Amino acid sequence: MSFGSPPAVDYLDGISEERPFVPLVDTLAAEINQVPHEVYHRDATQSANGRQRAQRLFEHDAVVTTLDSTLLCDVLDATVEWSGESDRFVTTPASSGTELSAPADVAAAGRVPVALDVAERLVTTLEDVAVVGGIPGPVATFNQLLADARIDANREANELIREVFGDVARAYGRAGVDAFLVTELATGTQSPSAVIEADVAALEMLGNIAEFFGVPVMFVPQGFDVDVAAEIVDRCPIDGVLVDSADPASLADRFPAVRVGGGITPELLSESTDEIESTVESQFATAPTSVFPASGTEIPPTIHPSKLQAVSRGVKAAL
């Protein structure tokens, strides 16, 4: 863990009202570091260097180790391969009756060692910037592993995914991260109640792990109905929620006990740099202190860096 407590962590812990800037930057850093995306995601040196260069360029307050949604699938012995067509890792789903298996040492399996290596490198090199351990959510993991299966009818698979989820979090904690970030993906094939119960069980466990290591937890419910996301956040020890909303202040009353990040949307980034800067400045100059500038989805690697630099300038002017 970084020496002392980074400002973003103090904010999430409710100690400070100094709002952090938290765009979800991952593969965009590969573009900045000018390396092939597959190499960037497989090589800890390239991944850590890219994240550091991106942080110097955009001056954001929290750097996430990975936003790879297949991270736990790889550990659970699924078929995970790089897709040149989609330019990301993809999982070949197994049939609904397939039994999942996990190794005895999760921290040494799949691409987890790369993520842990990135975390350790960032912890030792970044100052006053929160190093955040990124973990895919259990629902996103389940849906990629077992096609067309019901999450509420597969207790053993759920329990195994949750165990691996916890093992990765503990490994991150030992690596010294300053916070955890769970990225979840909505799906129309699962009932809202099943999604809620699966996430609550995993996030309650993560809360205990986070308390042991003394770090906050952020939750990213991508594509979730706000009622579903609000119930999950209300039932779990979560410190911040990142939403894909152009007006996160309007959602603050739905998440009264946590910090709410948002405002940095794909629609905003499609504007000119001058428009981006003025929009961000006006939005966050009037937003309550419980709302901070963030993105509720990963910043696409196709976004020109000047767009996110404009966001950064707007944030500085507003805060």
PDB file of N, CA, C and O in Angstrom, residues 164-210:
ATOM      1  N   VAL A 164     -13.078 -17.773  -5.847  1.00  0.00           N
ATOM      2  CA  VAL A 164     -11.990 -17.245  -6.670  1.00  0.00           C
ATOM      3  C   VAL A 164     -11.962 -15.724  -6.602  1.00  0.00           C
ATOM      4  O   VAL A 164     -10.891 -15.104  -6.503  1.00  0.00           O
ATOM      5  N   PHE A 165     -13.130 -15.115  -6.636  1.00  0.00           N
ATOM      6  CA  PHE A 165     -13.276 -13.665  -6.490  1.00  0.00           C
ATOM      7  C   PHE A 165     -12.600 -13.197  -5.194  1.00  0.00           C
ATOM      8  O   PHE A 165     -11.817 -12.240  -5.180  1.00  0.00           O
ATOM      9  N   GLY A 166     -12.865 -13.907  -4.104  1.00  0.00           N
ATOM     10  CA  GLY A 166     -12.259 -13.552  -2.818  1.00  0.00           C
ATOM     11  C   GLY A 166     -10.761 -13.790  -2.789  1.00  0.00           C
ATOM     12  O   GLY A 166     -10.003 -12.996  -2.218  1.00  0.00           O
ATOM     13  N   ASP A 167     -10.313 -14.884  -3.413  1.00  0.00           N
ATOM     14  CA  ASP A 167      -8.883 -15.184  -3.443  1.00  0.00           C
ATOM     15  C   ASP A 167      -8.103 -14.102  -4.192  1.00  0.00           C
ATOM     16  O   ASP A 167      -7.006 -13.713  -3.788  1.00  0.00           O
ATOM     17  N   VAL A 168      -8.666 -13.620  -5.307  1.00  0.00           N
ATOM     18  CA  VAL A 168      -8.002 -12.553  -6.062  1.00  0.00           C
ATOM     19  C   VAL A 168      -7.955 -11.272  -5.231  1.00  0.00           C
ATOM     20  O   VAL A 168      -6.935 -10.573  -5.201  1.00  0.00           O
ATOM     21  N   ALA A 169      -9.043 -10.968  -4.528  1.00  0.00           N
ATOM     22  CA  ALA A 169      -9.060  -9.779  -3.680  1.00  0.00           C
ATOM     23  C   ALA A 169      -7.996  -9.869  -2.590  1.00  0.00           C
ATOM     24  O   ALA A 169      -7.280  -8.895  -2.312  1.00  0.00           O
ATOM     25  N   ARG A 170      -7.872 -11.031  -1.950  1.00  0.00           N
ATOM     26  CA  ARG A 170      -6.856 -11.194  -0.899  1.00  0.00           C
ATOM     27  C   ARG A 170      -5.447 -11.030  -1.475  1.00  0.00           C
ATOM     28  O   ARG A 170      -4.563 -10.437  -0.833  1.00  0.00           O
ATOM     29  N   ALA A 171      -5.233 -11.556  -2.681  1.00  0.00           N
ATOM     30  CA  ALA A 171      -3.924 -11.414  -3.317  1.00  0.00           C
ATOM     31  C   ALA A 171      -3.629  -9.945  -3.608  1.00  0.00           C
ATOM     32  O   ALA A 171      -2.494  -9.478  -3.417  1.00  0.00           O
ATOM     33  N   TYR A 172      -4.622  -9.213  -4.053  1.00  0.00           N
ATOM     34  CA  TYR A 172      -4.463  -7.775  -4.259  1.00  0.00           C
ATOM     35  C   TYR A 172      -4.119  -7.077  -2.929  1.00  0.00           C
ATOM     36  O   TYR A 172      -3.273  -6.182  -2.887  1.00  0.00           O
ATOM     37  N   GLY A 173      -4.823  -7.482  -1.888  1.00  0.00           N
ATOM     38  CA  GLY A 173      -4.557  -6.872  -0.581  1.00  0.00           C
ATOM     39  C   GLY A 173      -3.126  -7.089  -0.148  1.00  0.00           C
ATOM     40  O   GLY A 173      -2.463  -6.169   0.347  1.00  0.00           O
ATOM     41  N   ARG A 174      -2.625  -8.307  -0.348  1.00  0.00           N
ATOM     42  CA  ARG A 174      -1.228  -8.595   0.004  1.00  0.00           C
ATOM     43  C   ARG A 174      -0.254  -7.815  -0.886  1.00  0.00           C
ATOM     44  O   ARG A 174       0.872  -7.504  -0.463  1.00  0.00           O
ATOM     45  N   ALA A 175      -0.686  -7.502  -2.118  1.00  0.00           N
ATOM     46  CA  ALA A 175       0.156  -6.729  -3.031  1.00  0.00           C
ATOM     47  C   ALA A 175       0.179  -5.248  -2.663  1.00  0.00           C
ATOM     48  O   ALA A 175       0.993  -4.497  -3.205  1.00  0.00           O
ATOM     49  N   GLY A 176      -0.703  -4.837  -1.763  1.00  0.00           N
ATOM     50  CA  GLY A 176      -0.659  -3.474  -1.257  1.00  0.00           C
ATOM     51  C   GLY A 176      -1.555  -2.472  -1.948  1.00  0.00           C
ATOM     52  O   GLY A 176      -1.299  -1.263  -1.872  1.00  0.00           O
ATOM     53  N   VAL A 177      -2.632  -2.914  -2.645  1.00  0.00           N
ATOM     54  CA  VAL A 177      -3.500  -1.948  -3.315  1.00  0.00           C
ATOM     55  C   VAL A 177      -4.189  -1.046  -2.280  1.00  0.00           C
ATOM     56  O   VAL A 177      -4.343  -1.407  -1.114  1.00  0.00           O
ATOM     57  N   ASP A 178      -4.612   0.118  -2.757  1.00  0.00           N
ATOM     58  CA  ASP A 178      -5.250   1.109  -1.892  1.00  0.00           C
ATOM     59  C   ASP A 178      -6.765   0.984  -1.876  1.00  0.00           C
ATOM     60  O   ASP A 178      -7.430   1.580  -1.021  1.00  0.00           O
ATOM     61  N   ALA A 179      -7.332   0.261  -2.834  1.00  0.00           N
ATOM     62  CA  ALA A 179      -8.787   0.111  -2.935  1.00  0.00           C
ATOM     63  C   ALA A 179      -9.101  -1.053  -3.856  1.00  0.00           C
ATOM     64  O   ALA A 179      -8.245  -1.515  -4.622  1.00  0.00           O
ATOM     65  N   PHE A 180     -10.348  -1.525  -3.786  1.00  0.00           N
ATOM     66  CA  PHE A 180     -10.856  -2.539  -4.709  1.00  0.00           C
ATOM     67  C   PHE A 180     -11.905  -1.891  -5.612  1.00  0.00           C
ATOM     68  O   PHE A 180     -12.652  -1.004  -5.174  1.00  0.00           O
ATOM     69  N   LEU A 181     -11.986  -2.372  -6.858  1.00  0.00           N
ATOM     70  CA  LEU A 181     -13.026  -1.922  -7.776  1.00  0.00           C
ATOM     71  C   LEU A 181     -13.616  -3.144  -8.464  1.00  0.00           C
ATOM     72  O   LEU A 181     -12.891  -3.914  -9.104  1.00  0.00           O
ATOM     73  N   VAL A 182     -14.930  -3.320  -8.321  1.00  0.00           N
ATOM     74  CA  VAL A 182     -15.634  -4.458  -8.906  1.00  0.00           C
ATOM     75  C   VAL A 182     -16.450  -3.968 -10.094  1.00  0.00           C
ATOM     76  O   VAL A 182     -17.333  -3.111  -9.943  1.00  0.00           O
ATOM     77  N   THR A 183     -16.149  -4.490 -11.284  1.00  0.00           N
ATOM     78  CA  THR A 183     -16.884  -4.110 -12.484  1.00  0.00           C
ATOM     79  C   THR A 183     -17.863  -5.220 -12.843  1.00  0.00           C
ATOM     80  O   THR A 183     -17.474  -6.349 -13.092  1.00  0.00           O
ATOM     81  N   GLU A 184     -19.126  -4.873 -12.831  1.00  0.00           N
ATOM     82  CA  GLU A 184     -20.182  -5.834 -13.128  1.00  0.00           C
ATOM     83  C   GLU A 184     -20.857  -5.457 -14.442  1.00  0.00           C
ATOM     84  O   GLU A 184     -20.846  -4.282 -14.841  1.00  0.00           O
ATOM     85  N   LEU A 185     -21.418  -6.441 -15.132  1.00  0.00           N
ATOM     86  CA  LEU A 185     -22.081  -6.222 -16.415  1.00  0.00           C
ATOM     87  C   LEU A 185     -23.511  -6.727 -16.352  1.00  0.00           C
ATOM     88  O   LEU A 185     -23.754  -7.856 -15.906  1.00  0.00           O
ATOM     89  N   ALA A 186     -24.445  -5.897 -16.790  1.00  0.00           N
ATOM     90  CA  ALA A 186     -25.850  -6.293 -16.794  1.00  0.00           C
ATOM     91  C   ALA A 186     -26.122  -7.275 -17.924  1.00  0.00           C
ATOM     92  O   ALA A 186     -25.441  -7.281 -18.942  1.00  0.00           O
ATOM     93  N   THR A 187     -27.113  -8.099 -17.723  1.00  0.00           N
ATOM     94  CA  THR A 187     -27.527  -9.040 -18.767  1.00  0.00           C
ATOM     95  C   THR A 187     -29.025  -9.261 -18.670  1.00  0.00           C
ATOM     96  O   THR A 187     -29.592  -9.289 -17.578  1.00  0.00           O
ATOM     97  N   GLY A 188     -29.643  -9.431 -19.823  1.00  0.00           N
ATOM     98  CA  GLY A 188     -31.083  -9.636 -19.835  1.00  0.00           C
ATOM     99  C   GLY A 188     -31.495 -11.063 -19.560  1.00  0.00           C
ATOM    100  O   GLY A 188     -32.681 -11.356 -19.413  1.00  0.00           O
ATOM    101  N   THR A 189     -30.510 -11.996 -19.480  1.00  0.00           N
ATOM    102  CA  THR A 189     -30.861 -13.404 -19.307  1.00  0.00           C
ATOM    103  C   THR A 189     -31.052 -13.794 -17.841  1.00  0.00           C
ATOM    104  O   THR A 189     -31.543 -14.877 -17.552  1.00  0.00           O
ATOM    105  N   GLN A 190     -30.633 -12.943 -16.927  1.00  0.00           N
ATOM    106  CA  GLN A 190     -30.752 -13.251 -15.510  1.00  0.00           C
ATOM    107  C   GLN A 190     -31.825 -12.373 -14.864  1.00  0.00           C
ATOM    108  O   GLN A 190     -31.980 -11.202 -15.225  1.00  0.00           O
ATOM    109  N   SER A 191     -32.538 -12.918 -13.899  1.00  0.00           N
ATOM    110  CA  SER A 191     -33.550 -12.126 -13.210  1.00  0.00           C
ATOM    111  C   SER A 191     -32.874 -11.104 -12.298  1.00  0.00           C
ATOM    112  O   SER A 191     -31.789 -11.367 -11.752  1.00  0.00           O
ATOM    113  N   PRO A 192     -33.477  -9.934 -12.108  1.00  0.00           N
ATOM    114  CA  PRO A 192     -32.884  -8.933 -11.223  1.00  0.00           C
ATOM    115  C   PRO A 192     -32.626  -9.459  -9.818  1.00  0.00           C
ATOM    116  O   PRO A 192     -31.591  -9.157  -9.220  1.00  0.00           O
ATOM    117  N   SER A 193     -33.544 -10.267  -9.295  1.00  0.00           N
ATOM    118  CA  SER A 193     -33.376 -10.781  -7.938  1.00  0.00           C
ATOM    119  C   SER A 193     -32.171 -11.709  -7.849  1.00  0.00           C
ATOM    120  O   SER A 193     -31.425 -11.690  -6.860  1.00  0.00           O
ATOM    121  N   ALA A 194     -31.935 -12.515  -8.892  1.00  0.00           N
ATOM    122  CA  ALA A 194     -30.780 -13.418  -8.891  1.00  0.00           C
ATOM    123  C   ALA A 194     -29.482 -12.636  -8.983  1.00  0.00           C
ATOM    124  O   ALA A 194     -28.489 -12.967  -8.316  1.00  0.00           O
ATOM    125  N   VAL A 195     -29.470 -11.595  -9.801  1.00  0.00           N
ATOM    126  CA  VAL A 195     -28.288 -10.735  -9.916  1.00  0.00           C
ATOM    127  C   VAL A 195     -27.986 -10.078  -8.580  1.00  0.00           C
ATOM    128  O   VAL A 195     -26.835 -10.032  -8.129  1.00  0.00           O
ATOM    129  N   ILE A 196     -29.012  -9.567  -7.946  1.00  0.00           N
ATOM    130  CA  ILE A 196     -28.832  -8.890  -6.648  1.00  0.00           C
ATOM    131  C   ILE A 196     -28.244  -9.849  -5.620  1.00  0.00           C
ATOM    132  O   ILE A 196     -27.275  -9.523  -4.927  1.00  0.00           O
ATOM    133  N   GLU A 197     -28.812 -11.042  -5.512  1.00  0.00           N
ATOM    134  CA  GLU A 197     -28.340 -11.985  -4.494  1.00  0.00           C
ATOM    135  C   GLU A 197     -26.903 -12.433  -4.765  1.00  0.00           C
ATOM    136  O   GLU A 197     -26.101 -12.560  -3.837  1.00  0.00           O
ATOM    137  N   ALA A 198     -26.560 -12.654  -6.028  1.00  0.00           N
ATOM    138  CA  ALA A 198     -25.198 -13.071  -6.360  1.00  0.00           C
ATOM    139  C   ALA A 198     -24.195 -11.968  -6.042  1.00  0.00           C
ATOM    140  O   ALA A 198     -23.119 -12.222  -5.476  1.00  0.00           O
ATOM    141  N   ASP A 199     -24.533 -10.735  -6.392  1.00  0.00           N
ATOM    142  CA  ASP A 199     -23.624  -9.623  -6.123  1.00  0.00           C
ATOM    143  C   ASP A 199     -23.518  -9.322  -4.638  1.00  0.00           C
ATOM    144  O   ASP A 199     -22.436  -9.039  -4.122  1.00  0.00           O
ATOM    145  N   VAL A 200     -24.639  -9.360  -3.945  1.00  0.00           N
ATOM    146  CA  VAL A 200     -24.610  -9.072  -2.508  1.00  0.00           C
ATOM    147  C   VAL A 200     -23.733 -10.082  -1.769  1.00  0.00           C
ATOM    148  O   VAL A 200     -22.931  -9.712  -0.906  1.00  0.00           O
ATOM    149  N   ALA A 201     -23.868 -11.356  -2.104  1.00  0.00           N
ATOM    150  CA  ALA A 201     -23.061 -12.378  -1.430  1.00  0.00           C
ATOM    151  C   ALA A 201     -21.569 -12.134  -1.649  1.00  0.00           C
ATOM    152  O   ALA A 201     -20.761 -12.226  -0.716  1.00  0.00           O
ATOM    153  N   ALA A 202     -21.190 -11.815  -2.890  1.00  0.00           N
ATOM    154  CA  ALA A 202     -19.769 -11.585  -3.191  1.00  0.00           C
ATOM    155  C   ALA A 202     -19.274 -10.288  -2.566  1.00  0.00           C
ATOM    156  O   ALA A 202     -18.162 -10.228  -2.026  1.00  0.00           O
ATOM    157  N   LEU A 203     -20.070  -9.241  -2.628  1.00  0.00           N
ATOM    158  CA  LEU A 203     -19.632  -7.947  -2.127  1.00  0.00           C
ATOM    159  C   LEU A 203     -19.604  -7.896  -0.605  1.00  0.00           C
ATOM    160  O   LEU A 203     -18.794  -7.170  -0.011  1.00  0.00           O
ATOM    161  N   GLU A 204     -20.477  -8.661   0.044  1.00  0.00           N
ATOM    162  CA  GLU A 204     -20.401  -8.759   1.509  1.00  0.00           C
ATOM    163  C   GLU A 204     -19.091  -9.422   1.922  1.00  0.00           C
ATOM    164  O   GLU A 204     -18.424  -8.979   2.871  1.00  0.00           O
ATOM    165  N   MET A 205     -18.716 -10.479   1.222  1.00  0.00           N
ATOM    166  CA  MET A 205     -17.443 -11.137   1.495  1.00  0.00           C
ATOM    167  C   MET A 205     -16.281 -10.185   1.224  1.00  0.00           C
ATOM    168  O   MET A 205     -15.334 -10.085   2.010  1.00  0.00           O
ATOM    169  N   LEU A 206     -16.361  -9.455   0.093  1.00  0.00           N
ATOM    170  CA  LEU A 206     -15.304  -8.503  -0.235  1.00  0.00           C
ATOM    171  C   LEU A 206     -15.201  -7.417   0.825  1.00  0.00           C
ATOM    172  O   LEU A 206     -14.097  -6.947   1.138  1.00  0.00           O
ATOM    173  N   GLY A 207     -16.332  -7.035   1.392  1.00  0.00           N
ATOM    174  CA  GLY A 207     -16.310  -6.034   2.452  1.00  0.00           C
ATOM    175  C   GLY A 207     -15.492  -6.486   3.640  1.00  0.00           C
ATOM    176  O   GLY A 207     -14.756  -5.691   4.249  1.00  0.00           O
ATOM    177  N   ASN A 208     -15.606  -7.765   4.000  1.00  0.00           N
ATOM    178  CA  ASN A 208     -14.800  -8.298   5.105  1.00  0.00           C
ATOM    179  C   ASN A 208     -13.312  -8.284   4.761  1.00  0.00           C
ATOM    180  O   ASN A 208     -12.468  -7.963   5.607  1.00  0.00           O
ATOM    181  N   ILE A 209     -12.987  -8.633   3.507  1.00  0.00           N
ATOM    182  CA  ILE A 209     -11.587  -8.621   3.067  1.00  0.00           C
ATOM    183  C   ILE A 209     -11.054  -7.193   3.069  1.00  0.00           C
ATOM    184  O   ILE A 209      -9.934  -6.923   3.523  1.00  0.00           O
ATOM    185  N   ALA A 210     -11.869  -6.267   2.558  1.00  0.00           N
ATOM    186  CA  ALA A 210     -11.465  -4.863   2.507  1.00  0.00           C
ATOM    187  C   ALA A 210     -11.252  -4.301   3.909  1.00  0.00           C
ATOM    188  O   ALA A 210     -10.317  -3.519   4.142  1.00  0.00           O
TER     189      ALA A 210
END
